[in-house]
PDB file of C-alpha atoms in Angstrom:
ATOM      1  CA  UNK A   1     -51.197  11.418   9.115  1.00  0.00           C
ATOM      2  CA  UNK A   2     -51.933  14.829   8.231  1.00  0.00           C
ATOM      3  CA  UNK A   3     -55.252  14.469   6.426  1.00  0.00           C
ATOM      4  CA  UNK A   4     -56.367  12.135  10.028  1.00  0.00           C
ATOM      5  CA  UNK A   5     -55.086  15.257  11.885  1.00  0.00           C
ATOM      6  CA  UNK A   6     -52.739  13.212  13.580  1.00  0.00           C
ATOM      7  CA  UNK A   7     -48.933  14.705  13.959  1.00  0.00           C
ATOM      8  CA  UNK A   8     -47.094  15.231  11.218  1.00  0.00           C
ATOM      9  CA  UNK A   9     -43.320  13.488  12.002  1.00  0.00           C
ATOM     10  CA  UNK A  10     -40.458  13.110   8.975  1.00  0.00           C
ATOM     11  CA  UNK A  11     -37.256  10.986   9.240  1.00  0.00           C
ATOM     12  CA  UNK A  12     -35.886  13.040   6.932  1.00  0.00           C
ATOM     13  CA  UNK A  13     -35.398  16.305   5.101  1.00  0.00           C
ATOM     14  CA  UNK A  14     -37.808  17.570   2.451  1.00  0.00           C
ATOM     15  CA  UNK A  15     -35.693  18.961  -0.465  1.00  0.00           C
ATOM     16  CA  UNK A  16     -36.056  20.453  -3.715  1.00  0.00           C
ATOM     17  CA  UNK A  17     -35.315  22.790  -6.465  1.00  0.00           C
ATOM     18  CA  UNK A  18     -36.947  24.612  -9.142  1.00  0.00           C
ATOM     19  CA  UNK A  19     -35.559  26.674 -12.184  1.00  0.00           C
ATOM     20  CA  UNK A  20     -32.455  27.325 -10.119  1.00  0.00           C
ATOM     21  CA  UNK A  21     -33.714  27.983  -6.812  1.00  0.00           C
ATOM     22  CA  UNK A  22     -33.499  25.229  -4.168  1.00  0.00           C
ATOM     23  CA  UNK A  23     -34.597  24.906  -0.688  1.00  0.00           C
ATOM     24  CA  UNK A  24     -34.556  22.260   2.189  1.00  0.00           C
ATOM     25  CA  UNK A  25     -36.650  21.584   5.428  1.00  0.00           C
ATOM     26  CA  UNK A  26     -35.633  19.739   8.282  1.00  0.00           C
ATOM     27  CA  UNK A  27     -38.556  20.367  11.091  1.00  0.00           C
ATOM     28  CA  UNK A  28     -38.883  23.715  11.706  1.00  0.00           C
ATOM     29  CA  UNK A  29     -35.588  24.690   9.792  1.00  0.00           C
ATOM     30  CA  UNK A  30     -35.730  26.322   6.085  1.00  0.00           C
ATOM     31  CA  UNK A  31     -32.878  26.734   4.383  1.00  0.00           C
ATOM     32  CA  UNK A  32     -33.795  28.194   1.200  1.00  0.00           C
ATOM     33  CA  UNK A  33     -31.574  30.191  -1.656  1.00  0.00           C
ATOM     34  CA  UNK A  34     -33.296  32.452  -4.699  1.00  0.00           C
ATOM     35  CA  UNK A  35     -30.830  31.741  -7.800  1.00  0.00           C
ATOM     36  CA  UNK A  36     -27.237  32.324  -7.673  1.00  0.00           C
ATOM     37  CA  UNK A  37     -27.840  33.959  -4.351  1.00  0.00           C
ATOM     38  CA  UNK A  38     -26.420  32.660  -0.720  1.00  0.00           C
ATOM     39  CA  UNK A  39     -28.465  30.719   1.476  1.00  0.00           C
ATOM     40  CA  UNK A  40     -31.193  32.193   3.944  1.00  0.00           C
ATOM     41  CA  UNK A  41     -31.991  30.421   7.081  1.00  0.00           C
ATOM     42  CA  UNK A  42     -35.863  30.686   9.203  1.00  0.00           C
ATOM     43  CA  UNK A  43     -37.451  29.244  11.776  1.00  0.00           C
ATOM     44  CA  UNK A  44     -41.149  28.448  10.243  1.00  0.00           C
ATOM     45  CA  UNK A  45     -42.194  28.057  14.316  1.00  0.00           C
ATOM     46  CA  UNK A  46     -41.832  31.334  15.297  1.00  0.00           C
ATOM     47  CA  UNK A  47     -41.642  32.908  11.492  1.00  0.00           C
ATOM     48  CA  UNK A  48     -44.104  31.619   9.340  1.00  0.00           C
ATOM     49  CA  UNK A  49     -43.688  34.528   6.577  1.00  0.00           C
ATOM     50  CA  UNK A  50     -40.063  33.696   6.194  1.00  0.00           C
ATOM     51  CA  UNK A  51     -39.313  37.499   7.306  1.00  0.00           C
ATOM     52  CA  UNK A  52     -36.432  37.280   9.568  1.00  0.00           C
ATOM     53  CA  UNK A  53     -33.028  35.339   8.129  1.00  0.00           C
ATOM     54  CA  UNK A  54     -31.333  34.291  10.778  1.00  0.00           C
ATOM     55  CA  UNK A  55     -28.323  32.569   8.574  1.00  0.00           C
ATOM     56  CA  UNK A  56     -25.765  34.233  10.066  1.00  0.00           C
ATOM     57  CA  UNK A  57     -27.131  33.490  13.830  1.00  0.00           C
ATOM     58  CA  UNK A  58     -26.748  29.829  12.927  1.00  0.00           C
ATOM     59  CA  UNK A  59     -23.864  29.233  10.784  1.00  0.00           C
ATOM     60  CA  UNK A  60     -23.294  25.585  11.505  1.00  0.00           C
ATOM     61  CA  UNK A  61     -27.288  24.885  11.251  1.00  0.00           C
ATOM     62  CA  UNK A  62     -26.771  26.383   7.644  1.00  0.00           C
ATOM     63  CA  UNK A  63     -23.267  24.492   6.439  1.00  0.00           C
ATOM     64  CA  UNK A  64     -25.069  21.325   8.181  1.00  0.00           C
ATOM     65  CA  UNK A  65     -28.332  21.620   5.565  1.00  0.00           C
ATOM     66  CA  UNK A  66     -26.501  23.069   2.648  1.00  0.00           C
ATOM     67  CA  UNK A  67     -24.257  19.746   2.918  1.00  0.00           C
ATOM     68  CA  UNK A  68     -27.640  17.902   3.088  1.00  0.00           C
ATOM     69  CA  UNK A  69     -28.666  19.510  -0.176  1.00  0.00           C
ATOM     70  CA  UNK A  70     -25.661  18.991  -2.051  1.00  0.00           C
ATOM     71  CA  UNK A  71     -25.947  15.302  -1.416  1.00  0.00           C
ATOM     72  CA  UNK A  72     -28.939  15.345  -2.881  1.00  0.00           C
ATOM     73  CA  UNK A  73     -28.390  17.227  -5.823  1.00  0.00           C
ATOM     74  CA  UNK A  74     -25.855  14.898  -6.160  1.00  0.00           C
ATOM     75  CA  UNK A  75     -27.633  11.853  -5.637  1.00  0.00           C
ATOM     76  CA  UNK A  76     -30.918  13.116  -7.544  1.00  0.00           C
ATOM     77  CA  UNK A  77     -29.094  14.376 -10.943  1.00  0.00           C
ATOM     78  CA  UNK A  78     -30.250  18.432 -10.031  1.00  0.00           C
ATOM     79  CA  UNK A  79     -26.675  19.470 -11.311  1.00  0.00           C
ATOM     80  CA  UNK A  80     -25.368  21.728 -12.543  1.00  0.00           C
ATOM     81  CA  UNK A  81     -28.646  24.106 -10.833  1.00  0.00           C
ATOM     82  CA  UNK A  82     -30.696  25.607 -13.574  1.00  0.00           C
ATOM     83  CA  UNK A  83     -29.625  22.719 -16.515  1.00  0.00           C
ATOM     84  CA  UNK A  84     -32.752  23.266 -17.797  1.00  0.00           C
ATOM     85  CA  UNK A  85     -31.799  25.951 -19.974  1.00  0.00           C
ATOM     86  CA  UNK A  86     -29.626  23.849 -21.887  1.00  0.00           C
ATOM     87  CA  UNK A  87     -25.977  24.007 -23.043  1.00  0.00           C
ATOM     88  CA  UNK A  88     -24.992  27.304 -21.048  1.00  0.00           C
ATOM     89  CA  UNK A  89     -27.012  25.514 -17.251  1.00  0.00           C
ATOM     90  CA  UNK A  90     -23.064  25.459 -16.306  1.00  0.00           C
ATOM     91  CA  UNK A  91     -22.760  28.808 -15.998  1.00  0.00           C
ATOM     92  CA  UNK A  92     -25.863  31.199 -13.977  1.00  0.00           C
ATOM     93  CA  UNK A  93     -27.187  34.073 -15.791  1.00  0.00           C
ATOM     94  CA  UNK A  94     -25.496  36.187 -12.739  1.00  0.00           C
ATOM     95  CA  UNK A  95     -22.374  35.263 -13.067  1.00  0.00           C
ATOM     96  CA  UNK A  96     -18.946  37.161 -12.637  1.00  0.00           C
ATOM     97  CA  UNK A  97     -17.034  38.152 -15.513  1.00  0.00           C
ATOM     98  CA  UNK A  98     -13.945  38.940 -13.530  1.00  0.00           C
ATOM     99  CA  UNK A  99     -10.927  36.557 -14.773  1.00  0.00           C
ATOM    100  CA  UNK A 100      -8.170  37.742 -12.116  1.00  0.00           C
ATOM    101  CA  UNK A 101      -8.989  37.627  -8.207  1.00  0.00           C
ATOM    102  CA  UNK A 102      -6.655  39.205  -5.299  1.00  0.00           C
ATOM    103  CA  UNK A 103      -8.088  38.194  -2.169  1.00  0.00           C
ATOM    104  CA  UNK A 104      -6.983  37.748   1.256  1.00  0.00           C
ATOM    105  CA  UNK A 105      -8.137  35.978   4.931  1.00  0.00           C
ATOM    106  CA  UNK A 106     -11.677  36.395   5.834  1.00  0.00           C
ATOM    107  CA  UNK A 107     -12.637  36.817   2.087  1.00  0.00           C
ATOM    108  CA  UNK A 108     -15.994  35.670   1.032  1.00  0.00           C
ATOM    109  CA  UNK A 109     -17.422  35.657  -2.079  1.00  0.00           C
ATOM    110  CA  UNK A 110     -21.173  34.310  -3.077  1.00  0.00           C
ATOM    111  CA  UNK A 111     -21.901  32.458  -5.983  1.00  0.00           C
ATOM    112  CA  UNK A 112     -22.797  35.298  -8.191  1.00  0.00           C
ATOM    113  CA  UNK A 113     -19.422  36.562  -7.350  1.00  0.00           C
ATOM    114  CA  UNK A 114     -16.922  33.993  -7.162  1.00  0.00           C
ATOM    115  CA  UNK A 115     -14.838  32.928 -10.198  1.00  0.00           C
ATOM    116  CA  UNK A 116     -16.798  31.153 -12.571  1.00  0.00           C
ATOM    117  CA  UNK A 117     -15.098  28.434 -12.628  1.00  0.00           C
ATOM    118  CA  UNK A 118     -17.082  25.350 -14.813  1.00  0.00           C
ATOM    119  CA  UNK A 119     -15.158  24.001 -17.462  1.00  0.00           C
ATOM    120  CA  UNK A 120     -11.958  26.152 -17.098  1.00  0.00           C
ATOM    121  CA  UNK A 121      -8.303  25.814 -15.479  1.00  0.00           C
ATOM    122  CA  UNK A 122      -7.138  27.884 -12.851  1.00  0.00           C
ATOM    123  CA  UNK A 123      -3.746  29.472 -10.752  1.00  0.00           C
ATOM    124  CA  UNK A 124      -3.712  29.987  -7.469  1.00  0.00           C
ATOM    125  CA  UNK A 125      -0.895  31.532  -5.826  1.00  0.00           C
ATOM    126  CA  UNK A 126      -0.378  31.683  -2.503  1.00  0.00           C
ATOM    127  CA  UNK A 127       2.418  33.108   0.570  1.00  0.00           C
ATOM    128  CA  UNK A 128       1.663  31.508   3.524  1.00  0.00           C
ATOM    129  CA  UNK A 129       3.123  31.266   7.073  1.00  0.00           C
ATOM    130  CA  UNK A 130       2.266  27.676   9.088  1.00  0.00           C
ATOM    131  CA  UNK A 131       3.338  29.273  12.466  1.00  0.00           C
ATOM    132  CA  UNK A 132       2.231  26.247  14.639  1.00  0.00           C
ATOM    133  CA  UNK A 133      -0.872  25.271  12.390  1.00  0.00           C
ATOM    134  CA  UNK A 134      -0.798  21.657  11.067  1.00  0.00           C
ATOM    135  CA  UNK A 135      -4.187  21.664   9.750  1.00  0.00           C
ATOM    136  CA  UNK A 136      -6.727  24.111   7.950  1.00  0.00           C
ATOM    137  CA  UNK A 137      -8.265  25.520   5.138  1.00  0.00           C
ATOM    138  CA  UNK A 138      -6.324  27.899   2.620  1.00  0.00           C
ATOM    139  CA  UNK A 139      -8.791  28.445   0.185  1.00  0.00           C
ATOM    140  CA  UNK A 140     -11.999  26.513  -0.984  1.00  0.00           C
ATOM    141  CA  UNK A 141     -14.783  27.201  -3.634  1.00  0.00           C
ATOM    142  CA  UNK A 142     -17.580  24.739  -3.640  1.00  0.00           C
ATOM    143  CA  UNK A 143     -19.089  22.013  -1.584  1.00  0.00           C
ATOM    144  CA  UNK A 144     -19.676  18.458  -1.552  1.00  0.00           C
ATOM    145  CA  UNK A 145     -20.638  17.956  -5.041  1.00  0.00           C
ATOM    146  CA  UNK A 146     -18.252  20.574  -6.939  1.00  0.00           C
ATOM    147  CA  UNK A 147     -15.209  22.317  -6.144  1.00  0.00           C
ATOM    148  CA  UNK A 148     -11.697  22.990  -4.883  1.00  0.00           C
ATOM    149  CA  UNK A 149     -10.008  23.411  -1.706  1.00  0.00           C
ATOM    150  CA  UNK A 150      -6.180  23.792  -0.866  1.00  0.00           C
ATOM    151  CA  UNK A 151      -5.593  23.060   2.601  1.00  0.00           C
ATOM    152  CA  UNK A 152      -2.970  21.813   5.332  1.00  0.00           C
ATOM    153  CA  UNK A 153      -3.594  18.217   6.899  1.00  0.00           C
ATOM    154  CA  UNK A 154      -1.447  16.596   9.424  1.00  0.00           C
ATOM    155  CA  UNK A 155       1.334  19.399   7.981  1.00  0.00           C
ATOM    156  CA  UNK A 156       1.042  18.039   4.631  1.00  0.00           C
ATOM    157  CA  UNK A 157      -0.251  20.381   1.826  1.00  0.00           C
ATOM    158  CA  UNK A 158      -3.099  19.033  -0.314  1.00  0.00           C
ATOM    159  CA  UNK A 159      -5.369  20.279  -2.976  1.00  0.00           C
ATOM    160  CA  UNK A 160      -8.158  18.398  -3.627  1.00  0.00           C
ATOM    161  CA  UNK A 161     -10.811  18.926  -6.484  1.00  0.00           C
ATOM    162  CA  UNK A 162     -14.113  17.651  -6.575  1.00  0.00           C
ATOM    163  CA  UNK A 163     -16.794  16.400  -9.415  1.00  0.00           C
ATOM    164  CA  UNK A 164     -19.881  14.139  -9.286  1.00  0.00           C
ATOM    165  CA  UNK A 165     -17.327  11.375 -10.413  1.00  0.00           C
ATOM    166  CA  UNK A 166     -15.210  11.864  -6.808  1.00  0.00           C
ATOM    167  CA  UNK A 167     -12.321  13.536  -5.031  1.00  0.00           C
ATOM    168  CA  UNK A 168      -9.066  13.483  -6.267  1.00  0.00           C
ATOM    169  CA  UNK A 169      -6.142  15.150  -4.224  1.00  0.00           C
ATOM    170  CA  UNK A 170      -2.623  15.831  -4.740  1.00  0.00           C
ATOM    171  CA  UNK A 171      -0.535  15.748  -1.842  1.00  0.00           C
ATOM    172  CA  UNK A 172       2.936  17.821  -0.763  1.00  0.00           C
ATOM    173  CA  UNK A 173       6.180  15.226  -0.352  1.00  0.00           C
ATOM    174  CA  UNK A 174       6.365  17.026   3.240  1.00  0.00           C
ATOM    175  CA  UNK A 175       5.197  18.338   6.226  1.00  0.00           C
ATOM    176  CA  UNK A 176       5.406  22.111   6.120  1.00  0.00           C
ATOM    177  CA  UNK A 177       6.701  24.724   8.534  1.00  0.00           C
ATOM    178  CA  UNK A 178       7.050  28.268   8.415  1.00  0.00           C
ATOM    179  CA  UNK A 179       6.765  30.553   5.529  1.00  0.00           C
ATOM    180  CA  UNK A 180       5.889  29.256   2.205  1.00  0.00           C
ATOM    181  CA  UNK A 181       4.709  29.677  -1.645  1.00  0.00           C
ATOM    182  CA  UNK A 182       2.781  27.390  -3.352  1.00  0.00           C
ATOM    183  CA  UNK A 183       1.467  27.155  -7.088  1.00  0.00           C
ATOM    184  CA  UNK A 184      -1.598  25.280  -7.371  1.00  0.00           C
ATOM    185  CA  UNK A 185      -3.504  24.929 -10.813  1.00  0.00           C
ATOM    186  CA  UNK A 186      -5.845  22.757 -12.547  1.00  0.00           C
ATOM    187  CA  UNK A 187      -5.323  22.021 -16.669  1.00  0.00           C
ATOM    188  CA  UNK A 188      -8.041  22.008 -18.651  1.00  0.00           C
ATOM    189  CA  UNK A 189      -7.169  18.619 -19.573  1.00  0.00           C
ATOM    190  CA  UNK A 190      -7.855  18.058 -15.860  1.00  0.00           C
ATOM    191  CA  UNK A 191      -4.532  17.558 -14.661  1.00  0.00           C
ATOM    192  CA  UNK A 192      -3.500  18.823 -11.017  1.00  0.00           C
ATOM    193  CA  UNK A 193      -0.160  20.484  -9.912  1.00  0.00           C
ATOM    194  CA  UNK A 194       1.141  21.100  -6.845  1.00  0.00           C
ATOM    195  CA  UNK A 195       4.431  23.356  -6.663  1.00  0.00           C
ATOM    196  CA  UNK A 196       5.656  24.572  -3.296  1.00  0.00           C
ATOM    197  CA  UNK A 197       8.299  27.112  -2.977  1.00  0.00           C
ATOM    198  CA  UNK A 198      10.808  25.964  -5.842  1.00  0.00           C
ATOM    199  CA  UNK A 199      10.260  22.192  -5.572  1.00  0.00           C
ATOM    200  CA  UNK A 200       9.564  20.170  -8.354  1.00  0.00           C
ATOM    201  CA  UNK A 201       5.791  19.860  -8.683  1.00  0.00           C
ATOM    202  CA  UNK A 202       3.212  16.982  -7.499  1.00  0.00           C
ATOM    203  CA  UNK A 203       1.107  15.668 -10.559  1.00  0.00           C
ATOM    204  CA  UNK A 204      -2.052  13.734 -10.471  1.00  0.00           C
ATOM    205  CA  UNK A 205      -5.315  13.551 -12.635  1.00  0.00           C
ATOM    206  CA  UNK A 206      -8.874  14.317 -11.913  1.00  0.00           C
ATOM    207  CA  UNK A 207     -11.473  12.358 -12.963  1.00  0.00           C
ATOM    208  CA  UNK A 208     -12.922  15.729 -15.039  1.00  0.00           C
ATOM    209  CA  UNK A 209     -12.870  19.498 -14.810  1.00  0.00           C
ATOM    210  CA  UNK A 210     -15.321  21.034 -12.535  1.00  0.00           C
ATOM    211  CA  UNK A 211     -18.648  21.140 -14.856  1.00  0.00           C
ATOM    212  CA  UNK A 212     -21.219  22.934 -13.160  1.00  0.00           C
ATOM    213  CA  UNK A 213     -20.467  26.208 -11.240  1.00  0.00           C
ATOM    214  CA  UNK A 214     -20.850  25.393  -7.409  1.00  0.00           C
ATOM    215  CA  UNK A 215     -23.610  26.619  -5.710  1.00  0.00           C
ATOM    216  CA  UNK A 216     -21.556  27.252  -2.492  1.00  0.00           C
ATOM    217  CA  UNK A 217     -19.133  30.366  -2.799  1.00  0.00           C
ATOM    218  CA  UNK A 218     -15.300  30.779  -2.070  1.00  0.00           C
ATOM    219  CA  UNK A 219     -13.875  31.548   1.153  1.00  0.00           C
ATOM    220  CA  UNK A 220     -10.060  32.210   2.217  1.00  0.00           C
ATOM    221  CA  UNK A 221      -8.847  30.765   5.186  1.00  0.00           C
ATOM    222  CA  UNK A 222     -11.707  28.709   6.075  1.00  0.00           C
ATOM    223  CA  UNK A 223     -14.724  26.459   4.056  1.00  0.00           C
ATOM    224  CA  UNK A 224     -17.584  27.884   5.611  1.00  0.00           C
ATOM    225  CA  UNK A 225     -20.610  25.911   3.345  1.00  0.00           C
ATOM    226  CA  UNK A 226     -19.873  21.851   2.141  1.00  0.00           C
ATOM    227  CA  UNK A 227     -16.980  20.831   2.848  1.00  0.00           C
ATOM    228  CA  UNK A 228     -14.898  20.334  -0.247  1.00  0.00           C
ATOM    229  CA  UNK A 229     -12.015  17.721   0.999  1.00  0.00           C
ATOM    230  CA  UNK A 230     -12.135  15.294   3.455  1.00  0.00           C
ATOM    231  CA  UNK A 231     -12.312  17.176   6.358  1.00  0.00           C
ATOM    232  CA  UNK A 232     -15.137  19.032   8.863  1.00  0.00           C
ATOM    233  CA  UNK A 233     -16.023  22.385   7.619  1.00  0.00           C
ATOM    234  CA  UNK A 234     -15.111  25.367   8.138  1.00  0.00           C
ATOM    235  CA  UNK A 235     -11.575  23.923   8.929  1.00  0.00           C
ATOM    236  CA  UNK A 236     -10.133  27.355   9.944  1.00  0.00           C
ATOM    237  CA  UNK A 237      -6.430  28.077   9.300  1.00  0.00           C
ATOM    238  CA  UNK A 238      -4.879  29.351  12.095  1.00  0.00           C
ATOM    239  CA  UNK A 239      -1.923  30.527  10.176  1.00  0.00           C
ATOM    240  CA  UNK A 240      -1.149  33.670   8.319  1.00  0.00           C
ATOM    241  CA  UNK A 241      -2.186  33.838   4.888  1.00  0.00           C
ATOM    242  CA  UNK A 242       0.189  36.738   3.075  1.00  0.00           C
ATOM    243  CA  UNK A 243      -1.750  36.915  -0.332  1.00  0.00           C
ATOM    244  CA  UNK A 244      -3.818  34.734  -2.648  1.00  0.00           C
ATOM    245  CA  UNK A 245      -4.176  35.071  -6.184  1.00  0.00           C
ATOM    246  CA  UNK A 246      -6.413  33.361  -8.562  1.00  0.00           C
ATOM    247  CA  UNK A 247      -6.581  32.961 -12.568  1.00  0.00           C
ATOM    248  CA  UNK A 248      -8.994  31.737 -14.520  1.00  0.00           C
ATOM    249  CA  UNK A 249      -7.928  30.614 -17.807  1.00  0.00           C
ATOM    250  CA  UNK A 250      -9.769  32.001 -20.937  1.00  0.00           C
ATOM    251  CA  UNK A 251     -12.768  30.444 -22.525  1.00  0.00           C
TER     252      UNK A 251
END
């Protein structure tokens, strides 16, 4: 159409990547990333030179595309983002070194700062208050292709990891109310526990470790790019979130 000068229409998205920096257009929408950096959003109508990032104008325009392009790396073999430098792709060349996190609501932290976590177990430990929330997110790194999130559904606690093999989620015994602390870690065998308070702990086994560092970051209190679990991001928890901690086990 566009060599008979005749309009120009797609049914869907271009997307792409390219030594670790992806992209994706959907009309007029870019959403493009440099590597290991966070996503910047333009309107090519009214800003062809791509000067004017208007990401955090449109945050649900920018969680809707990102999801879009983790699909497709998904679906077109892209991951882990830059695997074409071989046996260390997992982990980008601007990574954090940083092996014990302290965070707290509202925290955000971009790829090139959050906990590197490909290949590796992990502790999280967390003091939370439900007040009346029966749903939200606690804490989530990743998106739809790779990731965690530990979250509140229907009053149930559930933390959920995901791989390019699937989801797999372990789930509290009960509905949750009030103040609580919960122990949530991955082995590097790949095995998932779930402790809350001084309860005996929830078991279950992922399909595999996490193997390619996410592209999306880690947020507290909210999943603000892909949604991890099975639930519409961001997911906001409406409760209050004491403290979080996070380990990384050593290499």
């Amino acid at each position: 159409p566009a060599f008979a000068g005749e309009p120009l229409i797609r049914s869907t998205p271009l997307v792409w990547e390219h030594e670790g920096n992806r992209a994706i257009r959907d009309g007029k929408w870019k959403l493009v990333a440099r590597e290991n950096q966070p996503w910047e959003l333009y309107d090519l109508d009214a800003d062809r030179s791509e000067a004017r990032d208007l990401a955090s104008a449109h945050p649900e325009r920018v969680r809707t595309l990102s999801a879009t392009w983790d699909e497709w790396a998904r679906r077109a073999k892209v991951l882990p983002v830059g695997a074409w430098r071989g046996k260390d792709a997992a982990i980008p060349v601007s990574a954090s070194r940083q092996t014990l996190f302290s965070l707290k609501t509202g925290d955000h932290l971009d790829r090139a700062k959050a906990p590197v976590i490909s290949g590796r177990g992990l502790t999280l430990r967390v003091g939370f208050d439900t007040g009346p929330a029966k749903e939200g997110v606690l804490i989530a790194q990743g998106g739809s292709s790779h990731g965690y999130a530990l979250y509140l559904a229907d009053g149930r606690l559930h933390f959920s990891v995901r791989t390019p093999d699937g989801l797999t989620t372990v789930t509290a015994r009960n509905a949750l109310i009030g103040p609580h602390r919960v122990m949530a870690r991955i082995e590097t065998d790949g095995l998932l526990k779930l402790q809350i308070d001084d309860e005996p702990a929830v078991t279950g086994a992922a399909r595999s470790l996490v193997l390619a560092q996410p592209a999306d970051g880690l947020d507290v209190g909210s999943d603000e790019g892909g949604a991890v679990g099975p639930y519409t991001a961001p997911n906001g928890f409406t409760g209050r979130i004491g403290s979080i901690t996070l380990e990384l086990d050593p290499k």
